[in-house]
């Protein structure tokens, strides 16, 4: 058992162990301004994010589908449904330099039996897209760092434009080809 001495033995000034009803101290003066600041920042974020999406959201095609950002592309679901989501994930996380990206594009076009495409890796590409296929020039521009999935996606546009069923079939065929 711990013996208690008189209140002078306790190291905390103003504390009396025998006081059954201690008075709570008032909250610190900084608490209210901090809570107000957090509430204001939260309210601004709630207001700005929807406005950002209205003005700067991804492009939407005439069919109402989002134009690809590749990692979150509308074809992702089709690839997942085909059981190739691990392949897609591996390719999305495989970074290529420009010569590797060109080599992959050449390999894929040979596999598809289509005319080769030009490919260049650029530093900035619209800020929202990972790659663009130009059907007139038969060329691909991919934002650095180039991802294997983006090369695959853009080469598939060499066969089919848009992101419809035929495009998804070509993309799935290429993903199967790329499986280890």
Short mmCIF file of C-alpha atoms in Angstrom, two decimals:
data_model
loop_
_atom_site.label_atom_id
_atom_site.label_comp_id
_atom_site.label_asym_id
_atom_site.label_seq_id
_atom_site.Cartn_x
_atom_site.Cartn_y
_atom_site.Cartn_z
CA UNK A 1 0.00 0.00 0.00
CA UNK A 2 1.19 3.47 -0.84
CA UNK A 3 1.27 5.82 2.02
CA UNK A 4 0.26 9.33 1.42
CA UNK A 5 2.03 12.17 3.05
CA UNK A 6 0.63 15.60 3.42
CA UNK A 7 -0.03 17.72 0.35
CA UNK A 8 3.35 19.37 0.55
CA UNK A 9 4.96 16.04 -0.49
CA UNK A 10 3.26 16.07 -3.90
CA UNK A 11 5.27 17.51 -6.78
CA UNK A 12 2.33 19.12 -8.58
CA UNK A 13 1.44 22.53 -7.36
CA UNK A 14 -2.23 23.03 -6.68
CA UNK A 15 -3.08 19.32 -6.75
CA UNK A 16 -4.66 17.82 -3.71
CA UNK A 17 -5.12 14.02 -3.86
CA UNK A 18 -7.94 14.23 -1.37
CA UNK A 19 -9.95 16.65 -3.45
CA UNK A 20 -12.83 14.55 -4.88
CA UNK A 21 -14.10 17.19 -7.30
CA UNK A 22 -11.18 18.81 -9.13
CA UNK A 23 -12.13 21.78 -11.28
CA UNK A 24 -11.31 21.24 -14.95
CA UNK A 25 -9.09 23.84 -16.46
CA UNK A 26 -10.36 25.91 -19.36
CA UNK A 27 -9.36 24.84 -22.89
CA UNK A 28 -6.25 26.43 -24.32
CA UNK A 29 -6.80 29.72 -26.10
CA UNK A 30 -5.36 28.40 -29.41
CA UNK A 31 -7.96 25.60 -29.76
CA UNK A 32 -10.88 27.69 -31.08
CA UNK A 33 -8.88 29.53 -33.81
CA UNK A 34 -7.37 26.21 -34.92
CA UNK A 35 -10.80 24.57 -35.21
CA UNK A 36 -12.10 27.55 -37.17
CA UNK A 37 -9.11 27.41 -39.55
CA UNK A 38 -9.59 23.68 -40.14
CA UNK A 39 -13.31 24.21 -40.81
CA UNK A 40 -12.61 27.04 -43.28
CA UNK A 41 -9.99 25.01 -45.20
CA UNK A 42 -12.35 22.02 -45.33
CA UNK A 43 -15.24 24.17 -46.60
CA UNK A 44 -13.03 25.71 -49.31
CA UNK A 45 -11.82 22.25 -50.43
CA UNK A 46 -15.39 20.96 -50.60
CA UNK A 47 -16.33 23.91 -52.81
CA UNK A 48 -13.25 23.91 -55.07
CA UNK A 49 -12.90 20.20 -55.92
CA UNK A 50 -16.27 19.97 -57.77
CA UNK A 51 -15.46 23.20 -59.64
CA UNK A 52 -12.06 21.80 -60.63
CA UNK A 53 -13.77 18.69 -62.01
CA UNK A 54 -16.17 20.83 -64.05
CA UNK A 55 -13.42 22.85 -65.71
CA UNK A 56 -10.40 20.51 -65.75
CA UNK A 57 -11.82 16.98 -65.73
CA UNK A 58 -10.78 14.40 -68.28
CA UNK A 59 -12.15 14.77 -71.78
CA UNK A 60 -15.36 12.89 -72.45
CA UNK A 61 -15.99 11.35 -75.85
CA UNK A 62 -19.25 11.70 -77.77
CA UNK A 63 -20.37 8.32 -76.46
CA UNK A 64 -20.08 9.66 -72.90
CA UNK A 65 -17.04 7.57 -72.00
CA UNK A 66 -13.95 9.11 -70.47
CA UNK A 67 -11.00 9.51 -72.79
CA UNK A 68 -8.22 7.42 -71.33
CA UNK A 69 -5.82 8.41 -68.63
CA UNK A 70 -4.48 4.83 -68.99
CA UNK A 71 -4.21 3.78 -65.36
CA UNK A 72 -7.90 4.63 -64.88
CA UNK A 73 -9.08 4.01 -68.40
CA UNK A 74 -12.51 2.81 -69.37
CA UNK A 75 -10.87 -0.27 -70.87
CA UNK A 76 -9.54 -1.24 -67.45
CA UNK A 77 -12.82 -2.97 -66.59
CA UNK A 78 -12.80 -4.98 -69.83
CA UNK A 79 -9.22 -6.08 -69.22
CA UNK A 80 -10.07 -7.00 -65.64
CA UNK A 81 -13.12 -8.96 -66.83
CA UNK A 82 -10.82 -10.86 -69.21
CA UNK A 83 -8.73 -11.90 -66.19
CA UNK A 84 -5.74 -9.84 -67.27
CA UNK A 85 -5.69 -7.27 -64.48
CA UNK A 86 -2.34 -8.52 -63.13
CA UNK A 87 -0.79 -8.24 -66.59
CA UNK A 88 -2.22 -4.73 -66.96
CA UNK A 89 -0.91 -3.77 -63.53
CA UNK A 90 2.55 -5.15 -64.34
CA UNK A 91 2.62 -3.25 -67.64
CA UNK A 92 1.34 -0.05 -66.02
CA UNK A 93 4.23 -0.26 -63.56
CA UNK A 94 6.88 -1.08 -66.16
CA UNK A 95 8.73 2.09 -67.11
CA UNK A 96 10.58 2.28 -70.43
CA UNK A 97 13.10 4.63 -71.92
CA UNK A 98 12.45 5.89 -75.44
CA UNK A 99 14.33 3.09 -77.22
CA UNK A 100 12.59 0.41 -75.14
CA UNK A 101 9.20 2.01 -75.86
CA UNK A 102 9.96 2.07 -79.60
CA UNK A 103 11.11 -1.54 -79.52
CA UNK A 104 7.90 -2.59 -77.73
CA UNK A 105 5.76 -0.66 -80.23
CA UNK A 106 7.59 -2.34 -83.14
CA UNK A 107 7.14 -5.77 -81.56
CA UNK A 108 3.41 -5.15 -81.01
CA UNK A 109 2.81 -3.88 -84.56
CA UNK A 110 4.61 -6.94 -85.97
CA UNK A 111 2.43 -9.18 -83.80
CA UNK A 112 -0.72 -7.43 -85.05
CA UNK A 113 0.53 -7.48 -88.64
CA UNK A 114 0.04 -3.74 -89.10
CA UNK A 115 2.26 -1.01 -90.47
CA UNK A 116 4.84 0.19 -87.89
CA UNK A 117 4.15 3.37 -85.93
CA UNK A 118 6.52 6.15 -84.94
CA UNK A 119 6.95 6.77 -81.24
CA UNK A 120 8.43 9.61 -79.24
CA UNK A 121 8.61 10.16 -75.49
CA UNK A 122 7.99 13.76 -74.46
CA UNK A 123 8.33 15.55 -71.12
CA UNK A 124 4.84 17.07 -71.02
CA UNK A 125 1.79 15.95 -72.92
CA UNK A 126 -1.34 17.96 -72.12
CA UNK A 127 -0.82 17.20 -68.43
CA UNK A 128 -3.85 14.88 -68.38
CA UNK A 129 -3.07 12.18 -70.90
CA UNK A 130 -0.36 9.56 -70.81
CA UNK A 131 -0.22 9.14 -74.58
CA UNK A 132 -1.71 10.21 -77.89
CA UNK A 133 -1.99 8.34 -81.18
CA UNK A 134 -2.08 10.38 -84.40
CA UNK A 135 -3.72 8.18 -87.07
CA UNK A 136 -2.74 10.48 -89.96
CA UNK A 137 0.98 10.43 -89.11
CA UNK A 138 0.79 6.92 -87.58
CA UNK A 139 2.74 8.21 -84.62
CA UNK A 140 2.50 7.92 -80.88
CA UNK A 141 3.56 10.54 -78.32
CA UNK A 142 3.93 9.30 -74.78
CA UNK A 143 4.56 11.35 -71.68
CA UNK A 144 7.74 10.57 -69.77
CA UNK A 145 8.19 8.25 -68.00
CA UNK A 146 6.81 5.92 -70.67
CA UNK A 147 4.78 3.02 -69.34
CA UNK A 148 4.50 -0.27 -71.20
CA UNK A 149 0.71 -0.18 -70.74
CA UNK A 150 0.52 3.19 -72.48
CA UNK A 151 2.52 1.86 -75.45
CA UNK A 152 0.18 -1.14 -75.65
CA UNK A 153 -2.87 1.11 -75.47
CA UNK A 154 -1.67 3.50 -78.17
CA UNK A 155 -0.57 0.70 -80.52
CA UNK A 156 -4.10 -0.74 -80.18
CA UNK A 157 -5.35 2.61 -81.52
CA UNK A 158 -3.33 1.82 -84.65
CA UNK A 159 -5.98 -0.82 -85.33
CA UNK A 160 -9.11 0.72 -83.79
CA UNK A 161 -9.96 4.30 -82.89
CA UNK A 162 -12.13 5.10 -79.91
CA UNK A 163 -12.56 2.81 -76.92
CA UNK A 164 -15.37 0.57 -78.13
CA UNK A 165 -15.64 -3.22 -78.13
CA UNK A 166 -13.33 -3.71 -81.13
CA UNK A 167 -10.64 -1.58 -79.50
CA UNK A 168 -10.97 -3.50 -76.24
CA UNK A 169 -10.67 -6.80 -78.14
CA UNK A 170 -7.40 -5.64 -79.73
CA UNK A 171 -6.12 -4.42 -76.36
CA UNK A 172 -7.02 -7.70 -74.67
CA UNK A 173 -5.28 -9.62 -77.47
CA UNK A 174 -2.15 -7.53 -76.93
CA UNK A 175 -2.34 -8.00 -73.14
CA UNK A 176 -2.56 -11.78 -73.64
CA UNK A 177 0.44 -11.57 -75.96
CA UNK A 178 2.35 -9.68 -73.23
CA UNK A 179 1.59 -12.18 -70.48
CA UNK A 180 4.71 -13.80 -69.05
#
